[in-house]
Amino acid sequence: MKQLRTPIVSVLGHVDHGKTTLLDKIRRTRVTAKEAGGITQHIGATEIPIDLIKQICKDIWNVKVTIPGLLFIDTPGHKAFTNLRRRGGALADLAILIVDVNEGFKPQTEEAVSILRTFKTPFVVAANKIDRIPGWQSSEYAPFLKSWAQQDDFTKQKLENKIYELIGDLYRFGFSADRFDRIKDFTRTVAIVPISAITGEGIPELLMILVGLAQKYLEENLRLQVEGKAKGTILEVKEEKGLGITCDVILYDGTLKVGDTIAIAGKDDVIVTHVKGILKPRPAKEMRVESKFQSVKSVTAAAGVKLVAPNLEGVLAGSEFEAVESEEDIKNFRERVKKEYEEISIQTDEEGVVLKTDTLGSLEALINELKEIEIPIKKAEVGDVDKRDVVEASANRDELNRVILAFNVKLLPGVEEEAAKYGVRIFKEDIIYTLLDKVKQWREEEKLARERQKIEALVKPAKIKLLKEFIFRRSKPAVVGVKILAGELRKDVRLIKPDGSPAGVVRSMQKEGENVSVAKEGEELAVAIDGVTIGRHLEGDEVLYVDVPERHAKILERDLMDTLSEEAKKAFKEFLEIKRKENPFWGK
Ligand SMILES: Nc1nc2c(ncn2[C@@H]2O[C@H](COP(=O)(O)OP(=O)(O)OP(=O)(O)O)[C@@H](O)[C@H]2O)c(=O)[nH]1
């Protein structure tokens, strides 16, 4: 059987929910059995060999293993997804979503779940800090189920309630989830493992489920890759004393050797260089040795190493690289990178927002998220925001799209002034979730404001009654007391009689000697009506309707009936009947 490579695992979660503590706890685990291999420290990652995992899980172990271990990357979870890619997706093969069980879902937890959904990455939920559940009796490193059996019913119920909340939260994102020991099919249901990163409880099950998932989901992917062409992702470009510019990388495929030629995807073109040195951190016991690194001749995936090579100046974190053997290989790599970039950035609309992000990964994640919430995208690119982006955004017909979304990038000089001039709004954030949230909220507020404006501008229905005992002037204009029977009356609206004939225009309104611009249902006040003479055109006690223009009536009837009072609705229907007596299609 072919050897499988080590799966790469990323830990995601909200600030302070315990990512670092969990990794430390796994790393610091001391296992008594001598035969268990030790933990190997990589650059930017830690490898937990399978023997050690077996030891930690020895009380509950029930899977047949085919993987060599698990490689946990140190890059903060969401960055590992949005910044670090590999061909066709995210760098991490698997993820642990860590949630403080006492606090539940938080903004970054939501961001993490969206990312996992976007990249279709299998994950386990670690419901952390169970030792903080009031009444919880801890036992170091115990499997969760063993610990669970020792708790009293009251404490158990408290944890159960928290777990149900998590199940509900995950459901909102379209995942069915349950506590791991109640799951039959792990490919359909997300496992929630209650743990404590402080006491180590639950860690055995957590690791075992990860191993199980890796083997179930990834076996095909992981096979064969150890012998193939070396492929990896740049974590960081760093200057090292005595070595010059170096790259910390995660090798996710194949075997890389000193002397290999590699092609790295740069911002504008592909950089070709050759590997002069491969460095690993020295094992802890050799820390007294002056150098932090030890040089190796070759390394096999998955692994985190430091590469020494010339021409690394223009290399960006998050870029992919690949070992190449010929000009043909370089050409293919260049074409593939270009195509991938185009595939991601080209799916754009004619009208829509401008999106700028720091890496291809974040671009992909944000495009997916924006599609999900139906925000159109006109332009999506990696890079800082420049004046062309402003022009591009301002050319949108819909104001809602005159927007630039800047994720983890800079605004180049002059951009803000230009945006102010063109009325372009810029949203600049470093957390995907916050960026999306702000844009969504702004759009909703804008839409509401527009709706309000639209309603404001419409002539609204009203039914009024002239008050015979308050006729102040008979004509030019007629001034008479009225009662608003339904709706609201404004200046400058036309009036009609119940037979449909015109009854003048409201020129002004006065209440208790003051001019008013609107009169509400139930109010009594004096109005000046132009174009009629009381006694000739109008009786003293007639009922009149506001003559709503046909276009307004159409909008009201179609979209805005809900904004009218019950009485106004009735009056509006009466008004429509008057109009439709003559023309049945009026306002339709
Ligand atoms: N009681 C208890 N405290 C925990 C547990 N896990 C983490 N903590 C504490 O919670 C705090 C935050 O933990 P971290 O591991 O730093 O959290 P993090 O998610 O890595 O935080 P950032 O790196 O800032 O995103 C620390 O004070 C930990 O000691 C746990 O299982 N039980």
GROMACS .gro file of C-alpha atoms in nm, residues 153-546:
model
  394
  153ASP     CA    1  -2.702   1.514   3.680
  154PHE     CA    2  -2.728   1.886   3.736
  155THR     CA    3  -2.382   1.951   3.588
  156LYS     CA    4  -2.448   1.715   3.302
  157GLN     CA    5  -2.766   1.901   3.217
  158LYS     CA    6  -2.581   2.231   3.210
  159LEU     CA    7  -2.330   2.099   2.959
  160GLU     CA    8  -2.605   1.938   2.753
  161ASN     CA    9  -2.786   2.270   2.728
  162LYS     CA   10  -2.470   2.438   2.602
  163ILE     CA   11  -2.415   2.163   2.348
  164TYR     CA   12  -2.769   2.205   2.219
  165GLU     CA   13  -2.703   2.573   2.172
  166LEU     CA   14  -2.399   2.487   1.961
  167ILE     CA   15  -2.604   2.239   1.759
  168GLY     CA   16  -2.854   2.517   1.691
  169ASP     CA   17  -2.583   2.762   1.590
  170LEU     CA   18  -2.426   2.514   1.350
  171TYR     CA   19  -2.768   2.437   1.206
  172ARG     CA   20  -2.803   2.803   1.110
  173PHE     CA   21  -2.503   2.753   0.885
  174GLY     CA   22  -2.649   2.445   0.730
  175PHE     CA   23  -2.458   2.185   0.932
  176SER     CA   24  -2.619   1.906   1.120
  177ALA     CA   25  -2.417   1.842   1.436
  178ASP     CA   26  -2.430   1.638   1.752
  179ARG     CA   27  -2.220   1.527   2.045
  180PHE     CA   28  -1.970   1.283   1.898
  181ASP     CA   29  -2.088   0.979   2.095
  182ARG     CA   30  -2.439   1.012   1.950
  183ILE     CA   31  -2.323   1.017   1.589
  184LYS     CA   32  -2.354   0.719   1.362
  185ASP     CA   33  -2.230   0.866   1.035
  186PHE     CA   34  -1.943   1.110   1.074
  187THR     CA   35  -1.955   1.204   0.708
  188ARG     CA   36  -2.299   1.361   0.752
  189THR     CA   37  -2.291   1.500   1.102
  190VAL     CA   38  -2.036   1.738   1.250
  191ALA     CA   39  -1.895   1.599   1.574
  192ILE     CA   40  -1.893   1.815   1.884
  193VAL     CA   41  -1.632   1.700   2.135
  194PRO     CA   42  -1.648   1.860   2.479
  195ILE     CA   43  -1.293   1.926   2.599
  196SER     CA   44  -1.082   2.126   2.837
  197ALA     CA   45  -0.759   2.260   2.692
  198ILE     CA   46  -0.641   2.312   3.051
  199THR     CA   47  -0.707   1.967   3.198
  200GLY     CA   48  -0.680   1.775   2.871
  201GLU     CA   49  -1.018   1.609   2.917
  202GLY     CA   50  -1.175   1.512   2.586
  203ILE     CA   51  -0.850   1.553   2.393
  204PRO     CA   52  -0.827   1.176   2.333
  205GLU     CA   53  -1.162   1.171   2.155
  206LEU     CA   54  -1.084   1.492   1.970
  207LEU     CA   55  -0.765   1.349   1.824
  208MET     CA   56  -0.920   1.016   1.747
  209ILE     CA   57  -1.207   1.171   1.556
  210LEU     CA   58  -0.962   1.386   1.360
  211VAL     CA   59  -0.764   1.079   1.261
  212GLY     CA   60  -1.086   0.903   1.166
  213LEU     CA   61  -1.202   1.198   0.956
  214ALA     CA   62  -0.867   1.227   0.784
  215GLN     CA   63  -0.879   0.865   0.684
  216LYS     CA   64  -1.241   0.871   0.579
  217TYR     CA   65  -1.246   1.191   0.381
  218LEU     CA   66  -0.894   1.231   0.262
  219GLU     CA   67  -0.749   0.892   0.197
  220GLU     CA   68  -0.757   0.938  -0.181
  221ASN     CA   69  -0.608   1.284  -0.156
  222LEU     CA   70  -0.335   1.185   0.079
  223ARG     CA   71  -0.221   0.882  -0.110
  224LEU     CA   72   0.068   0.897  -0.351
  225GLN     CA   73   0.146   1.256  -0.285
  226VAL     CA   74   0.460   1.184  -0.088
  227GLU     CA   75   0.640   1.073  -0.400
  228GLY     CA   76   0.511   1.335  -0.641
  229LYS     CA   77   0.641   1.673  -0.738
  230ALA     CA   78   0.707   1.900  -0.442
  231LYS     CA   79   0.434   2.157  -0.390
  232GLY     CA   80   0.391   2.405  -0.112
  233THR     CA   81   0.273   2.739   0.018
  234ILE     CA   82   0.480   3.031   0.145
  235LEU     CA   83   0.396   3.114   0.507
  236GLU     CA   84   0.632   3.401   0.553
  237VAL     CA   85   0.926   3.575   0.388
  238LYS     CA   86   1.191   3.660   0.648
  239GLU     CA   87   1.541   3.793   0.665
  240GLU     CA   88   1.764   3.564   0.875
  241LYS     CA   89   2.103   3.664   1.005
  242GLY     CA   90   2.371   3.510   0.786
  243LEU     CA   91   2.122   3.355   0.545
  244GLY     CA   92   1.967   3.657   0.377
  245ILE     CA   93   1.605   3.646   0.273
  246THR     CA   94   1.445   3.308   0.345
  247CYS     CA   95   1.097   3.164   0.312
  248ASP     CA   96   0.907   2.969   0.574
  249VAL     CA   97   0.694   2.724   0.383
  250ILE     CA   98   0.452   2.440   0.430
  251LEU     CA   99   0.522   2.158   0.191
  252TYR     CA  100   0.190   1.988   0.126
  253ASP     CA  101   0.280   1.752  -0.154
  254GLY     CA  102   0.578   1.545  -0.260
  255THR     CA  103   0.942   1.551  -0.158
  256LEU     CA  104   1.164   1.858  -0.184
  257LYS     CA  105   1.543   1.825  -0.211
  258VAL     CA  106   1.833   2.065  -0.190
  259GLY     CA  107   1.924   2.161  -0.546
  260ASP     CA  108   1.566   2.141  -0.676
  261THR     CA  109   1.448   2.424  -0.899
  262ILE     CA  110   1.122   2.577  -0.784
  263ALA     CA  111   0.874   2.818  -0.940
  264ILE     CA  112   0.694   3.056  -0.704
  265ALA     CA  113   0.378   3.246  -0.794
  266GLY     CA  114   0.467   3.614  -0.753
  267LYS     CA  115   0.231   3.906  -0.765
  268ASP     CA  116   0.294   3.987  -1.128
  269ASP     CA  117   0.490   3.693  -1.257
  270VAL     CA  118   0.644   3.363  -1.163
  271ILE     CA  119   0.979   3.364  -0.982
  272VAL     CA  120   1.213   3.077  -1.063
  273THR     CA  121   1.489   2.990  -0.818
  274HIS     CA  122   1.670   2.689  -0.676
  275VAL     CA  123   1.678   2.553  -0.326
  276LYS     CA  124   2.015   2.612  -0.161
  277GLY     CA  125   1.917   2.489   0.180
  278ILE     CA  126   1.631   2.327   0.370
  279LEU     CA  127   1.624   2.407   0.741
  280LYS     CA  128   1.431   2.253   1.025
  281PRO     CA  129   1.420   2.371   1.383
  282ARG     CA  130   1.662   2.188   1.607
  283PRO     CA  131   1.507   1.949   1.854
  284ALA     CA  132   1.458   2.116   2.190
  285LYS     CA  133   1.727   1.916   2.363
  286GLU     CA  134   1.987   2.066   2.134
  287MET     CA  135   1.883   2.421   2.209
  288ARG     CA  136   2.224   2.501   2.350
  289VAL     CA  137   2.365   2.470   2.000
  290GLU     CA  138   2.418   2.815   1.869
  291SER     CA  139   2.210   2.788   1.553
  292LYS     CA  140   1.836   2.753   1.578
  293PHE     CA  141   1.819   2.540   1.266
  294GLN     CA  142   1.953   2.219   1.133
  295SER     CA  143   2.013   2.164   0.769
  296VAL     CA  144   1.857   1.865   0.593
  297LYS     CA  145   1.901   1.729   0.242
  298SER     CA  146   1.536   1.665   0.173
  299VAL     CA  147   1.193   1.681   0.328
  300THR     CA  148   0.865   1.501   0.264
  301ALA     CA  149   0.510   1.633   0.285
  302ALA     CA  150   0.348   1.747   0.493
  303ALA     CA  151   0.612   1.953   0.665
  304GLY     CA  152   0.701   2.305   0.768
  305VAL     CA  153   1.054   2.413   0.674
  306LYS     CA  154   1.263   2.718   0.602
  307LEU     CA  155   1.399   2.749   0.248
  308VAL     CA  156   1.720   2.927   0.163
  309ALA     CA  157   1.727   3.036  -0.201
  310PRO     CA  158   1.834   3.331  -0.414
  311ASN     CA  159   1.587   3.583  -0.563
  312LEU     CA  160   1.326   3.563  -0.291
  313GLU     CA  161   1.281   3.940  -0.268
  314GLY     CA  162   0.956   3.970  -0.459
  315VAL     CA  163   0.791   3.667  -0.300
  316LEU     CA  164   0.465   3.723  -0.114
  317ALA     CA  165   0.329   3.533   0.182
  318GLY     CA  166   0.047   3.308   0.071
  319SER     CA  167   0.198   3.227  -0.269
  320GLU     CA  168   0.221   2.876  -0.402
  321PHE     CA  169   0.537   2.709  -0.523
  322GLU     CA  170   0.618   2.393  -0.710
  323ALA     CA  171   0.932   2.200  -0.804
  324VAL     CA  172   1.000   2.229  -1.177
  325GLU     CA  173   1.229   2.029  -1.400
  326SER     CA  174   1.205   2.195  -1.740
  327GLU     CA  175   1.099   2.510  -1.923
  328GLU     CA  176   0.781   2.323  -2.004
  329ASP     CA  177   0.709   2.277  -1.632
  330ILE     CA  178   0.763   2.647  -1.570
  331LYS     CA  179   0.532   2.738  -1.856
  332ASN     CA  180   0.263   2.505  -1.727
  333PHE     CA  181   0.293   2.640  -1.376
  334ARG     CA  182   0.272   2.999  -1.501
  335GLU     CA  183  -0.036   2.920  -1.706
  336ARG     CA  184  -0.206   2.734  -1.429
  337VAL     CA  185  -0.149   3.015  -1.178
  338LYS     CA  186  -0.275   3.270  -1.426
  339LYS     CA  187  -0.580   3.065  -1.507
  340GLU     CA  188  -0.659   3.005  -1.144
  341TYR     CA  189  -0.635   3.375  -1.075
  342GLU     CA  190  -0.859   3.454  -1.367
  343GLU     CA  191  -1.110   3.191  -1.271
  344ILE     CA  192  -1.144   3.344  -0.932
  345SER     CA  193  -1.137   3.711  -1.025
  346ILE     CA  194  -1.328   3.702  -1.349
  347GLN     CA  195  -1.669   3.582  -1.241
  348THR     CA  196  -1.792   3.938  -1.217
  349ASP     CA  197  -2.106   4.132  -1.300
  350GLU     CA  198  -2.152   4.442  -1.510
  351GLU     CA  199  -2.289   4.637  -1.220
  352GLY     CA  200  -2.158   4.575  -0.869
  353VAL     CA  201  -1.914   4.656  -0.592
  354VAL     CA  202  -1.535   4.662  -0.623
  355LEU     CA  203  -1.355   4.407  -0.407
  356LYS     CA  204  -0.984   4.427  -0.321
  357THR     CA  205  -0.812   4.174  -0.098
  358ASP     CA  206  -0.464   4.074   0.010
  359THR     CA  207  -0.452   3.720  -0.124
  360LEU     CA  208  -0.618   3.492  -0.370
  361GLY     CA  209  -0.758   3.290  -0.081
  362SER     CA  210  -0.933   3.585   0.079
  363LEU     CA  211  -1.056   3.693  -0.263
  364GLU     CA  212  -1.213   3.355  -0.318
  365ALA     CA  213  -1.366   3.344   0.027
  366LEU     CA  214  -1.515   3.693  -0.005
  367ILE     CA  215  -1.650   3.635  -0.356
  368ASN     CA  216  -1.830   3.330  -0.223
  369GLU     CA  217  -1.966   3.514   0.077
  370LEU     CA  218  -2.086   3.810  -0.131
  371LYS     CA  219  -2.259   3.577  -0.372
  372GLU     CA  220  -2.428   3.410  -0.080
  373ILE     CA  221  -2.581   3.741   0.030
  374GLU     CA  222  -2.651   3.845  -0.329
  375ILE     CA  223  -2.424   4.145  -0.352
  376PRO     CA  224  -2.307   4.181  -0.714
  377ILE     CA  225  -1.935   4.223  -0.784
  378LYS     CA  226  -1.802   4.430  -1.070
  379LYS     CA  227  -1.433   4.384  -1.009
  380ALA     CA  228  -1.247   4.148  -0.777
  381GLU     CA  229  -0.870   4.171  -0.749
  382VAL     CA  230  -0.574   4.112  -0.524
  383GLY     CA  231  -0.399   4.438  -0.437
  384ASP     CA  232  -0.422   4.777  -0.268
  385VAL     CA  233  -0.705   5.017  -0.348
  386ASP     CA  234  -0.610   5.275  -0.613
  387LYS     CA  235  -0.785   5.561  -0.789
  388ARG     CA  236  -0.896   5.340  -1.076
  389ASP     CA  237  -1.098   5.136  -0.829
  390VAL     CA  238  -1.276   5.453  -0.721
  391VAL     CA  239  -1.360   5.544  -1.079
  392GLU     CA  240  -1.477   5.194  -1.143
  393ALA     CA  241  -1.702   5.191  -0.835
  394SER     CA  242  -1.842   5.536  -0.911
  395ALA     CA  243  -1.950   5.426  -1.258
  396ASN     CA  244  -2.223   5.206  -1.110
  397ARG     CA  245  -2.577   5.311  -1.178
  398ASP     CA  246  -2.705   5.197  -0.842
  399GLU     CA  247  -2.570   5.393  -0.547
  400LEU     CA  248  -2.572   5.075  -0.339
  401ASN     CA  249  -2.294   4.946  -0.561
  402ARG     CA  250  -2.078   5.257  -0.548
  403VAL     CA  251  -1.877   5.079  -0.286
  404ILE     CA  252  -1.524   4.944  -0.245
  405LEU     CA  253  -1.462   4.653  -0.009
  406ALA     CA  254  -1.101   4.649   0.106
  407PHE     CA  255  -0.992   4.341   0.297
  408ASN     CA  256  -0.650   4.352   0.458
  409VAL     CA  257  -0.515   4.598   0.197
  410LYS     CA  258  -0.404   4.961   0.197
  411LEU     CA  259  -0.574   5.262   0.045
  412LEU     CA  260  -0.313   5.424  -0.180
  413PRO     CA  261  -0.255   5.800  -0.142
  414GLY     CA  262  -0.533   6.016  -0.278
  415VAL     CA  263  -0.790   5.737  -0.279
  416GLU     CA  264  -0.992   5.869   0.011
  417GLU     CA  265  -1.017   6.221  -0.138
  418GLU     CA  266  -1.114   6.077  -0.473
  419ALA     CA  267  -1.378   5.856  -0.311
  420ALA     CA  268  -1.526   6.153  -0.125
  421LYS     CA  269  -1.539   6.347  -0.451
  422TYR     CA  270  -1.717   6.071  -0.642
  423GLY     CA  271  -1.944   5.967  -0.358
  424VAL     CA  272  -1.787   5.622  -0.330
  425ARG     CA  273  -1.798   5.449   0.005
  426ILE     CA  274  -1.500   5.245   0.120
  427PHE     CA  275  -1.529   4.966   0.374
  428LYS     CA  276  -1.187   4.862   0.502
  429GLU     CA  277  -1.159   4.576   0.751
  430ASP     CA  278  -0.928   4.294   0.854
  431ILE     CA  279  -1.193   4.042   0.954
  432ILE     CA  280  -1.410   3.901   0.678
  433TYR     CA  281  -1.710   3.872   0.902
  434THR     CA  282  -1.687   4.237   1.015
  435LEU     CA  283  -1.647   4.356   0.659
  436LEU     CA  284  -1.951   4.165   0.540
  437ASP     CA  285  -2.153   4.271   0.839
  438LYS     CA  286  -2.081   4.640   0.792
  439VAL     CA  287  -2.163   4.630   0.422
  440LYS     CA  288  -2.482   4.436   0.481
  441GLN     CA  289  -2.594   4.674   0.751
  442TRP     CA  290  -2.516   4.979   0.541
  443ARG     CA  291  -2.705   4.842   0.244
  444GLU     CA  292  -3.007   4.764   0.455
  445GLU     CA  293  -3.010   5.111   0.608
  446GLU     CA  294  -2.974   5.269   0.264
  447LYS     CA  295  -3.257   5.061   0.126
  448LEU     CA  296  -3.482   5.160   0.414
  449ALA     CA  297  -3.394   5.527   0.370
  450ARG     CA  298  -3.475   5.503   0.001
  451GLU     CA  299  -3.802   5.334   0.071
  452ARG     CA  300  -3.887   5.608   0.313
  453GLN     CA  301  -3.799   5.873   0.055
  454LYS     CA  302  -4.010   5.699  -0.202
  455ILE     CA  303  -4.305   5.688   0.034
  456GLU     CA  304  -4.250   6.050   0.130
  457ALA     CA  305  -4.264   6.163  -0.229
  458LEU     CA  306  -4.593   5.991  -0.302
  459VAL     CA  307  -4.925   6.169  -0.280
  460LYS     CA  308  -5.116   5.971  -0.025
  461PRO     CA  309  -5.485   5.903  -0.005
  462ALA     CA  310  -5.711   6.099   0.229
  463LYS     CA  311  -6.080   6.145   0.279
  464ILE     CA  312  -6.202   6.472   0.431
  465LYS     CA  313  -6.530   6.629   0.525
  466LEU     CA  314  -6.606   6.999   0.498
  467LEU     CA  315  -6.750   7.150   0.818
  468LYS     CA  316  -7.046   7.364   0.723
  469GLU     CA  317  -7.035   7.575   1.036
  470PHE     CA  318  -6.675   7.682   0.961
  471ILE     CA  319  -6.688   7.851   0.627
  472PHE     CA  320  -6.452   8.147   0.652
  473ARG     CA  321  -6.442   8.249   0.285
  474ARG     CA  322  -6.638   8.126  -0.011
  475SER     CA  323  -6.378   8.164  -0.289
  476LYS     CA  324  -6.035   8.270  -0.420
  477PRO     CA  325  -5.940   8.069  -0.228
  478ALA     CA  326  -6.224   7.917  -0.034
  479VAL     CA  327  -6.130   7.883   0.332
  480VAL     CA  328  -6.319   7.623   0.527
  481GLY     CA  329  -6.291   7.400   0.830
  482VAL     CA  330  -6.239   7.029   0.752
  483LYS     CA  331  -6.213   6.703   0.943
  484ILE     CA  332  -5.967   6.441   0.820
  485LEU     CA  333  -6.177   6.125   0.813
  486ALA     CA  334  -5.898   5.899   0.686
  487GLY     CA  335  -5.534   5.918   0.573
  488GLU     CA  336  -5.332   6.236   0.581
  489LEU     CA  337  -5.376   6.561   0.398
  490ARG     CA  338  -5.090   6.765   0.256
  491LYS     CA  339  -5.058   7.095   0.076
  492ASP     CA  340  -5.083   7.116  -0.301
  493VAL     CA  341  -5.291   6.802  -0.353
  494ARG     CA  342  -5.592   6.798  -0.578
  495LEU     CA  343  -5.933   6.701  -0.444
  496ILE     CA  344  -6.224   6.523  -0.607
  497LYS     CA  345  -6.585   6.467  -0.517
  498PRO     CA  346  -6.736   6.120  -0.478
  499ASP     CA  347  -6.870   6.150  -0.831
  500GLY     CA  348  -6.517   6.197  -0.963
  501SER     CA  349  -6.549   6.564  -1.051
  502PRO     CA  350  -6.265   6.801  -0.951
  503ALA     CA  351  -6.295   6.997  -0.629
  504GLY     CA  352  -5.995   7.232  -0.632
  505VAL     CA  353  -5.640   7.225  -0.492
  506VAL     CA  354  -5.536   7.249  -0.126
  507ARG     CA  355  -5.317   7.559  -0.110
  508SER     CA  356  -5.252   7.590   0.263
  509MET     CA  357  -5.364   7.457   0.597
  510GLN     CA  358  -5.388   7.622   0.934
  511LYS     CA  359  -5.437   7.485   1.276
  512GLU     CA  360  -5.488   7.715   1.573
  513GLY     CA  361  -5.358   8.004   1.364
  514GLU     CA  362  -5.036   7.826   1.259
  515ASN     CA  363  -4.953   7.704   0.910
  516VAL     CA  364  -4.912   7.326   0.894
  517SER     CA  365  -4.789   7.107   0.610
  518VAL     CA  366  -4.961   6.784   0.703
  519ALA     CA  367  -5.287   6.699   0.878
  520LYS     CA  368  -5.344   6.356   1.023
  521GLU     CA  369  -5.645   6.129   1.053
  522GLY     CA  370  -5.897   6.267   1.304
  523GLU     CA  371  -5.766   6.624   1.301
  524GLU     CA  372  -5.983   6.928   1.238
  525LEU     CA  373  -5.835   7.238   1.078
  526ALA     CA  374  -5.886   7.518   0.829
  527VAL     CA  375  -5.779   7.469   0.468
  528ALA     CA  376  -5.758   7.707   0.176
  529ILE     CA  377  -5.890   7.548  -0.143
  530ASP     CA  378  -5.820   7.712  -0.474
  531GLY     CA  379  -6.040   7.680  -0.782
  532VAL     CA  380  -6.379   7.634  -0.619
  533THR     CA  381  -6.653   7.850  -0.480
  534ILE     CA  382  -6.847   7.721  -0.185
  535GLY     CA  383  -7.217   7.730  -0.251
  536ARG     CA  384  -7.158   7.698  -0.626
  537HIS     CA  385  -6.918   7.406  -0.682
  538LEU     CA  386  -6.923   7.268  -0.335
  539GLU     CA  387  -7.183   7.233  -0.066
  540GLY     CA  388  -7.086   7.320   0.286
  541ASP     CA  389  -7.069   6.962   0.419
  542GLU     CA  390  -6.933   6.751   0.140
  543VAL     CA  391  -6.697   6.457   0.162
  544LEU     CA  392  -6.391   6.487  -0.067
  545TYR     CA  393  -6.101   6.262  -0.162
  546VAL     CA  394  -5.743   6.344  -0.243
   0.00000   0.00000   0.00000
